[in-house]
Short mmCIF file of N, CA, C and O in Angstrom, two decimals:
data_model
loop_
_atom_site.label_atom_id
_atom_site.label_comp_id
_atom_site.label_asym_id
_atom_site.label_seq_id
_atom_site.Cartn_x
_atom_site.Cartn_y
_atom_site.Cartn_z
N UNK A 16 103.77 48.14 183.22
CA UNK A 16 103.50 49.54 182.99
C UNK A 16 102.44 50.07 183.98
O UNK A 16 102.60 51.20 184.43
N UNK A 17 101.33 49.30 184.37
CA UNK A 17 100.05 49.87 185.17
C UNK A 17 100.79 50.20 186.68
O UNK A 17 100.32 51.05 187.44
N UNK A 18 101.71 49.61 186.93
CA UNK A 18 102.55 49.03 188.26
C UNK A 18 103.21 50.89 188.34
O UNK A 18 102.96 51.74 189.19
N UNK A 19 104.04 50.99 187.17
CA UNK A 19 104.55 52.10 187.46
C UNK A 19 103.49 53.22 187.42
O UNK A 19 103.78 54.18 188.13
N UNK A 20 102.46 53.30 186.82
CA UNK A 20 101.97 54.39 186.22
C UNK A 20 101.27 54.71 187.32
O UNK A 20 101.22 55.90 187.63
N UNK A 21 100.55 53.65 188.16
CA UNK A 21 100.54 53.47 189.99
C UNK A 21 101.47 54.12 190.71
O UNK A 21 101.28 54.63 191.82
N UNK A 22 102.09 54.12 190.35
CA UNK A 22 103.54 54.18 191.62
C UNK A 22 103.77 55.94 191.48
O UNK A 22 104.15 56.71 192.36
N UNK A 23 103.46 56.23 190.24
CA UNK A 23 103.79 57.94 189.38
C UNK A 23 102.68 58.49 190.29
O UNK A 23 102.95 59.43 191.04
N UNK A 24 101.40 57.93 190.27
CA UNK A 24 100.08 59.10 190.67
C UNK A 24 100.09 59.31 191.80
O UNK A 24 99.99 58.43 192.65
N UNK A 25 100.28 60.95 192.12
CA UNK A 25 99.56 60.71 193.33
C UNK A 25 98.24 60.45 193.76
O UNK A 25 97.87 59.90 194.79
N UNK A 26 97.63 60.88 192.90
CA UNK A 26 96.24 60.74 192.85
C UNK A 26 95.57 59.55 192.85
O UNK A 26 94.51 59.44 193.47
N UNK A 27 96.06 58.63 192.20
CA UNK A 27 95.95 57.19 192.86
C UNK A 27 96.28 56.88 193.42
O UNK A 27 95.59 56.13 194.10
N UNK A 28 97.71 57.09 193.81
CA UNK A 28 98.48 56.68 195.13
C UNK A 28 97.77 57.02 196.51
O UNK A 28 98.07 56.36 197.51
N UNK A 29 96.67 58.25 196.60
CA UNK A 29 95.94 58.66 197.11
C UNK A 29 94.25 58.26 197.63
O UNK A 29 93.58 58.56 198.62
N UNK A 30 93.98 57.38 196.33
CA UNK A 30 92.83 56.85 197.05
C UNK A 30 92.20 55.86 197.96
O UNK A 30 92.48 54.71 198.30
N UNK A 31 91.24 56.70 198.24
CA UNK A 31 90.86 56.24 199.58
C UNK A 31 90.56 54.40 199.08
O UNK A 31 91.40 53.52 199.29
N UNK A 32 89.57 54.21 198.59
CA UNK A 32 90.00 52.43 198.05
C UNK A 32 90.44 51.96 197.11
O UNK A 32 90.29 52.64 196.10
N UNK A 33 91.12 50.74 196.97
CA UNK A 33 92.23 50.44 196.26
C UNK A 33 91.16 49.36 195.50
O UNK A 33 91.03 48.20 195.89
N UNK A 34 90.34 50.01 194.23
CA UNK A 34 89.26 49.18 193.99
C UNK A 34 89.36 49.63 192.56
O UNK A 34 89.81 50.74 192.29
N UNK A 35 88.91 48.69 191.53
CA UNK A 35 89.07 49.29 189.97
C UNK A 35 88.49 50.63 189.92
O UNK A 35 87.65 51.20 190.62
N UNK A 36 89.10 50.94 189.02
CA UNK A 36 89.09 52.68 188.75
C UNK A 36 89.34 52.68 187.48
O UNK A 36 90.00 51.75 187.01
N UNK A 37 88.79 53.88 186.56
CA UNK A 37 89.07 54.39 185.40
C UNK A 37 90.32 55.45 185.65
O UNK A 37 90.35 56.18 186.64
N UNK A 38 91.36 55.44 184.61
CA UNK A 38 92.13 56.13 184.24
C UNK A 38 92.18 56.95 182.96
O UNK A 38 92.91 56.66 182.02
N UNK A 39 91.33 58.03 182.97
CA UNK A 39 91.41 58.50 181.36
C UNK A 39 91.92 59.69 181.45
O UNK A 39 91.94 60.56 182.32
N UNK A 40 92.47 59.56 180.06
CA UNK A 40 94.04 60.61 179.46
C UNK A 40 93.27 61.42 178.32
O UNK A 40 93.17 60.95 177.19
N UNK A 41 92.65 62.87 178.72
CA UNK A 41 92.53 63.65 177.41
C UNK A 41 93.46 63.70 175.99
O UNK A 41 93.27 63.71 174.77
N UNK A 42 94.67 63.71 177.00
CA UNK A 42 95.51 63.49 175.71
C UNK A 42 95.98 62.29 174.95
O UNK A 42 96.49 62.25 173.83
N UNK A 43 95.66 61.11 175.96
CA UNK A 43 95.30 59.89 175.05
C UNK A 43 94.44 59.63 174.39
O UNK A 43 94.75 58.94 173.42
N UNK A 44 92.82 60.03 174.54
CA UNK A 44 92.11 60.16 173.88
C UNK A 44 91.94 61.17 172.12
O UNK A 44 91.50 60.95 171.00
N UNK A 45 92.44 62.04 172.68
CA UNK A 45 93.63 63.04 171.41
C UNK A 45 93.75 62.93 170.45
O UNK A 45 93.02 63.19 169.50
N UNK A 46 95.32 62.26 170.58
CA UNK A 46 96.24 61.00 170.02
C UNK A 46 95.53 59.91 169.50
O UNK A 46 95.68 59.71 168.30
N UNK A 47 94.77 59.12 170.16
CA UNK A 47 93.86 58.21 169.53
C UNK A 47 92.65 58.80 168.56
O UNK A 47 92.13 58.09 167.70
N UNK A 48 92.55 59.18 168.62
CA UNK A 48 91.39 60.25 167.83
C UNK A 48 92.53 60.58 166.50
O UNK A 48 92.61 59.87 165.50
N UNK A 49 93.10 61.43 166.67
CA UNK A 49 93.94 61.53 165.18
C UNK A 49 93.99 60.58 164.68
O UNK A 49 93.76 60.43 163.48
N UNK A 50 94.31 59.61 165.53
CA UNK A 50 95.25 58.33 164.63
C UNK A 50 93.92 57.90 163.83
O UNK A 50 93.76 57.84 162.61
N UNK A 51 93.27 57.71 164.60
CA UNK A 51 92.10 56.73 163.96
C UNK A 51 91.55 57.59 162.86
O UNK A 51 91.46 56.91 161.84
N UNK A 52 91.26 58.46 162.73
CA UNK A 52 90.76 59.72 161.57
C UNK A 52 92.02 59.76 160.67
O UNK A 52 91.65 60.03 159.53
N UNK A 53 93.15 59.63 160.72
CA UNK A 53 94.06 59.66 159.72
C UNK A 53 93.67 58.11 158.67
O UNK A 53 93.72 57.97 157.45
N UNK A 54 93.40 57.42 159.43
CA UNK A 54 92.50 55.90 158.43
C UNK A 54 90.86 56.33 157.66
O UNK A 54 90.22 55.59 156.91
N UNK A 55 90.55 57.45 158.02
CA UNK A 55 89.58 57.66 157.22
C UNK A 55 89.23 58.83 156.90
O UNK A 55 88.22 59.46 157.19
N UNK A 56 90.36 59.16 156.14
CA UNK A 56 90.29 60.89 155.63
C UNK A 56 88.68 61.63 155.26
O UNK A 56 87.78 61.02 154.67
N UNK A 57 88.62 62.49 155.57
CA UNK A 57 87.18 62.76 155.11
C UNK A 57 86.17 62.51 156.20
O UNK A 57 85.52 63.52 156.51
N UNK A 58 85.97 61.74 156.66
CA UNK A 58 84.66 61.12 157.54
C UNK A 58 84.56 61.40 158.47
O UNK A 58 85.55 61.12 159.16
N UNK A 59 83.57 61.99 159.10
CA UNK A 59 83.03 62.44 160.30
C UNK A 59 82.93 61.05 161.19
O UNK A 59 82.74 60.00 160.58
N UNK A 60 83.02 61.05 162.24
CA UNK A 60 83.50 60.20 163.42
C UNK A 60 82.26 60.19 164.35
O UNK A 60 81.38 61.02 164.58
N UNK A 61 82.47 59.14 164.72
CA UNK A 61 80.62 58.88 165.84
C UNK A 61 81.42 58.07 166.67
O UNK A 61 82.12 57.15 166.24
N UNK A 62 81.33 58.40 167.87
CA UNK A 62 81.77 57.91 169.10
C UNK A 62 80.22 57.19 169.75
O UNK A 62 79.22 57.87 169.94
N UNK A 63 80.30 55.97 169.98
CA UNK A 63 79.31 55.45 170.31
C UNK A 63 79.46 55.29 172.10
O UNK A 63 80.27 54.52 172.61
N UNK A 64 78.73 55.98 172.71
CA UNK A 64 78.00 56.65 173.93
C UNK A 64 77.96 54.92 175.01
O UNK A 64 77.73 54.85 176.22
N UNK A 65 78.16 54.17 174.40
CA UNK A 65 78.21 52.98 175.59
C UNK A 65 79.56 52.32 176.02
O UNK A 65 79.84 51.71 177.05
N UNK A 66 80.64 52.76 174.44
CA UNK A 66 81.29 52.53 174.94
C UNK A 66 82.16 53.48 176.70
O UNK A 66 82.58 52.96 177.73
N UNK A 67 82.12 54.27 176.46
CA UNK A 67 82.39 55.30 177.76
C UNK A 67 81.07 56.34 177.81
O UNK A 67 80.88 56.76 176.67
N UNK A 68 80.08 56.91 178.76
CA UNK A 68 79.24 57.44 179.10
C UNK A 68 79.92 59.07 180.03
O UNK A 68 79.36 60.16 180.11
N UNK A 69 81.40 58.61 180.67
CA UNK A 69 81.72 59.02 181.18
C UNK A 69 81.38 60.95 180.81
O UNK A 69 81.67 61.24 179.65
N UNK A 70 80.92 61.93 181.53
CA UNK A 70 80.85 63.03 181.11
C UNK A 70 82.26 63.73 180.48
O UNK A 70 82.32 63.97 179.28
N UNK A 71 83.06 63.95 181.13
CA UNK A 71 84.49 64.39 180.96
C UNK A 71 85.10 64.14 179.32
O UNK A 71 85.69 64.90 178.55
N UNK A 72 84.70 62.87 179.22
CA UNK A 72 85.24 61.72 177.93
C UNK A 72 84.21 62.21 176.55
O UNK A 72 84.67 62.18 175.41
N UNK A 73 82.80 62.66 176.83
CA UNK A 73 82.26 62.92 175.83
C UNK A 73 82.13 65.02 175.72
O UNK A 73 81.42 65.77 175.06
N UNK A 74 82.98 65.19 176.51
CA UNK A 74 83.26 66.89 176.49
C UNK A 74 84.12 67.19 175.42
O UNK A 74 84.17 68.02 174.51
N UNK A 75 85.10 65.81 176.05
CA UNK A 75 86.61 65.95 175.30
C UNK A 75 86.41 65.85 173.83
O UNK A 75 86.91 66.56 172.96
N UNK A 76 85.56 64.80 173.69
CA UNK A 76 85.37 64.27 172.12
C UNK A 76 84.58 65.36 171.48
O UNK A 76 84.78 65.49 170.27
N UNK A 77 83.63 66.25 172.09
CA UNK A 77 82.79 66.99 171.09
C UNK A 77 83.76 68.37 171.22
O UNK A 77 83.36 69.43 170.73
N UNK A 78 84.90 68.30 171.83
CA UNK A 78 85.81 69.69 171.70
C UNK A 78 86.55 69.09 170.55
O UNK A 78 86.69 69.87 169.61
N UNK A 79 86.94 68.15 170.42
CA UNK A 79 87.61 67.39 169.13
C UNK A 79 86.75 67.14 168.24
O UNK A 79 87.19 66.28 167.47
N UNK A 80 85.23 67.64 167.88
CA UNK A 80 85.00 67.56 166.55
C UNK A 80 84.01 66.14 166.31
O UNK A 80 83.35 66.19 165.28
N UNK A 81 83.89 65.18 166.96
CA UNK A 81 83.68 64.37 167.43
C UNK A 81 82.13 63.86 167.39
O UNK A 81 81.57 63.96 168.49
N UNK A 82 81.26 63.27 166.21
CA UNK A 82 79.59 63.34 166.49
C UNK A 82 79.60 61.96 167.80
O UNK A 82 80.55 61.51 168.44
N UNK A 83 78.21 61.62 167.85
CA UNK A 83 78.12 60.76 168.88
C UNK A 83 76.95 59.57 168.33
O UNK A 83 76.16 59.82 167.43
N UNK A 84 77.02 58.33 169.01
CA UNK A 84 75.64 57.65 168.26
C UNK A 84 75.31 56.89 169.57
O UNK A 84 76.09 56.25 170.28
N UNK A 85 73.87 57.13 169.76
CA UNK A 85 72.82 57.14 171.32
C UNK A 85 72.52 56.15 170.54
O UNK A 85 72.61 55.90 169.34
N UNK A 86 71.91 55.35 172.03
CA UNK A 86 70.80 54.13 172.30
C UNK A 86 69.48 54.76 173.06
O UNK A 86 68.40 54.16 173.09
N UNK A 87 69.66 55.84 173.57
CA UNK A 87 68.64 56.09 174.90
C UNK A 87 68.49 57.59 174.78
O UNK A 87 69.15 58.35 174.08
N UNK A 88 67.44 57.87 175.65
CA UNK A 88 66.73 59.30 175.49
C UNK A 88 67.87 59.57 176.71
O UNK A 88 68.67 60.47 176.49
N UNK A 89 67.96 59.02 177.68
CA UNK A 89 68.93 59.79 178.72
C UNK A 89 70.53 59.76 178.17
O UNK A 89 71.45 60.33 178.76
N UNK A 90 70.65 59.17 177.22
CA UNK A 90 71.98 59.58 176.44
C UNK A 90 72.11 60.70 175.93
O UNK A 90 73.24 61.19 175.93
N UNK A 91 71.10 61.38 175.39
CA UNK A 91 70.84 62.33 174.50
C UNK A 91 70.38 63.31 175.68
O UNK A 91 70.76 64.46 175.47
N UNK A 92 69.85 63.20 176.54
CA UNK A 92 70.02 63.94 177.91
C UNK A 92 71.41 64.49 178.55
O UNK A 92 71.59 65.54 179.17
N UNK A 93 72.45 63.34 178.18
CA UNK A 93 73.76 64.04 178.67
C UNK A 93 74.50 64.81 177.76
O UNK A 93 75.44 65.56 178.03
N UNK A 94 73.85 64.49 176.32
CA UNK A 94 75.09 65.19 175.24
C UNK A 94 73.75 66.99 175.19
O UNK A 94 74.23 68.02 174.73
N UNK A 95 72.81 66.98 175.51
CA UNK A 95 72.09 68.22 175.59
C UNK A 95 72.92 68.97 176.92
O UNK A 95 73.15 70.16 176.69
N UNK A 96 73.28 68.62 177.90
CA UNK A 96 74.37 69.29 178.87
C UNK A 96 75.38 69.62 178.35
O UNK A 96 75.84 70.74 178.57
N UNK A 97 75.90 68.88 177.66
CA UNK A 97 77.02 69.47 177.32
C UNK A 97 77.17 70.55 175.92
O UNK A 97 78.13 71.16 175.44
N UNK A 98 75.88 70.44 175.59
CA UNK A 98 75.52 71.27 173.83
C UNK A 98 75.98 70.88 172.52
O UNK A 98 76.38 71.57 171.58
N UNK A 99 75.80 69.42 172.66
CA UNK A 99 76.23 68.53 171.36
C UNK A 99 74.71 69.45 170.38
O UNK A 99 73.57 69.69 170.80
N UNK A 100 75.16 69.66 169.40
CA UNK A 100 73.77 69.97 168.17
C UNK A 100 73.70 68.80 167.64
O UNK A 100 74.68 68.13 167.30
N UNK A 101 72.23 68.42 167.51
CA UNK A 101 71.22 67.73 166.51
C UNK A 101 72.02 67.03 165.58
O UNK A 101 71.77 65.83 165.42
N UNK A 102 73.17 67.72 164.78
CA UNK A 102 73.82 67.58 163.72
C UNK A 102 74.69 66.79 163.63
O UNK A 102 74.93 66.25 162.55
N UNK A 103 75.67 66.40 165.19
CA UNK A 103 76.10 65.85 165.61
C UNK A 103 76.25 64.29 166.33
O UNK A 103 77.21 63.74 166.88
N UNK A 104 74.62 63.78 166.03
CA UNK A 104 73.77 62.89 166.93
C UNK A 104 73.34 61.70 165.61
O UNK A 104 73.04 62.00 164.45
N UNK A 105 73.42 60.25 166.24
CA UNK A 105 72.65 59.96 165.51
C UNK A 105 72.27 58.61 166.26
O UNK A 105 72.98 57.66 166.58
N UNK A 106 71.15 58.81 166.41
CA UNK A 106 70.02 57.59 166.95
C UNK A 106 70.12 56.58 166.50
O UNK A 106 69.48 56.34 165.48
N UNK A 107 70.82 55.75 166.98
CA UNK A 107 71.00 54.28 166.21
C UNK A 107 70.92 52.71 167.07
O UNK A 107 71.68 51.75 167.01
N UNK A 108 69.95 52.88 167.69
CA UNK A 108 69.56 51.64 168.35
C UNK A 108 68.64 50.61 167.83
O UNK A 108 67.85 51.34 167.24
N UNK A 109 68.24 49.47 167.66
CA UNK A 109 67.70 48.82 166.87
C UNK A 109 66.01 48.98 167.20
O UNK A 109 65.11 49.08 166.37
N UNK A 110 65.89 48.97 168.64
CA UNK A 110 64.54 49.05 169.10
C UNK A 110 64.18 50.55 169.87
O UNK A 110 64.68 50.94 170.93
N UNK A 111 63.17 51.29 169.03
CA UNK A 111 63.08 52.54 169.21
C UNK A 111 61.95 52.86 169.23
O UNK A 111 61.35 53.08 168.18
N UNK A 112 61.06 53.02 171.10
CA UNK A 112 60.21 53.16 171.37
C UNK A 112 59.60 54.66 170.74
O UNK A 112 60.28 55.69 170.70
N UNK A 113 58.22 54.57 170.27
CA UNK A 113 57.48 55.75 169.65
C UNK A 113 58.17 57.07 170.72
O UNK A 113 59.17 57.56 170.19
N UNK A 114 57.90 57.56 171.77
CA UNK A 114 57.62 58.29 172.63
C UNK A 114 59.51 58.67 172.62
O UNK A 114 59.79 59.84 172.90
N UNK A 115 60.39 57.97 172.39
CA UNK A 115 62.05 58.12 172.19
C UNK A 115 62.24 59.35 171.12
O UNK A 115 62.60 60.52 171.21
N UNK A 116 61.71 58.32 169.84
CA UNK A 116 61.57 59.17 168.70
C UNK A 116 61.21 59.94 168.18
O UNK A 116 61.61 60.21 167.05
N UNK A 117 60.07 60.76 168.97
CA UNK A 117 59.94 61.99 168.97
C UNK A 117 60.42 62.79 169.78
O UNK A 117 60.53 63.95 169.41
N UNK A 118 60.77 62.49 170.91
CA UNK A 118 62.16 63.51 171.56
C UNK A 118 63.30 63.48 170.86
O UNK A 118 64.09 64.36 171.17
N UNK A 119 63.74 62.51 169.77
CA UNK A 119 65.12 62.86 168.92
C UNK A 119 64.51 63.66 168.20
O UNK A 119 64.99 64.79 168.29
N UNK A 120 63.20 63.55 167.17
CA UNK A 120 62.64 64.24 166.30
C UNK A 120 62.54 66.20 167.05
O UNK A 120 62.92 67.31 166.67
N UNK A 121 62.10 65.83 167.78
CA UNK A 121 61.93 67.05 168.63
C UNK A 121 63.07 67.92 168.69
O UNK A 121 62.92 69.07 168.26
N UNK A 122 64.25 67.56 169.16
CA UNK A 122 66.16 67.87 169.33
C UNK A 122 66.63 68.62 168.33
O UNK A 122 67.82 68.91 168.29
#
């Protein structure tokens, strides 16, 4: 499948190096998003920020409804670009320097 899905892009077919690359599908992300929320009717959803950092990927998710859960003050630096609210956020790293926690407190 990667062989063809290669062979379809131009846009890969196009780049300049032929070196690992991310391929992400808004509308796979979507699709995956329903699915997975149809297993837990009711519940608000936290996309955890390490697995993909990517900007694009955490636009998509907070247009879908989507909260988020940070390790880092510069995590919470990228979801303030994009205008994730407070409400949406939740600080969940195990070791959480004083000076962190009052910039979440602060948010």
């Amino acid at each position: 499948m990667l062989q063809t899905l290669f062979a379809q892009s131009k846009t890969v077919k196009n780049l300049r190096y032929r070196t690992p690359y991310f391929l992400i599908s808004k509308k796979k992300i979507k699709g995956n998003l329903e699915r997975f929320t149809k297993c837990f009717p009711g519940a608000k959803i936290f996309y955890a920020m390490k697995a993909n950092g990517e900007k694009e990927v955490l636009r998509t998710m907070h247009k879908l409804g989507v909260g988020f859960e940070v390790a880092s003050v510069g995590e919470l630096d990228w979801l303030r670009e994009i205008k994730v609210p407070a409400k949406d956020i939740i600080y969940g790293t195990a070791v959480k320097p004083a000076a962190a926690i009052k910039e979440f407190f602060d948010f």
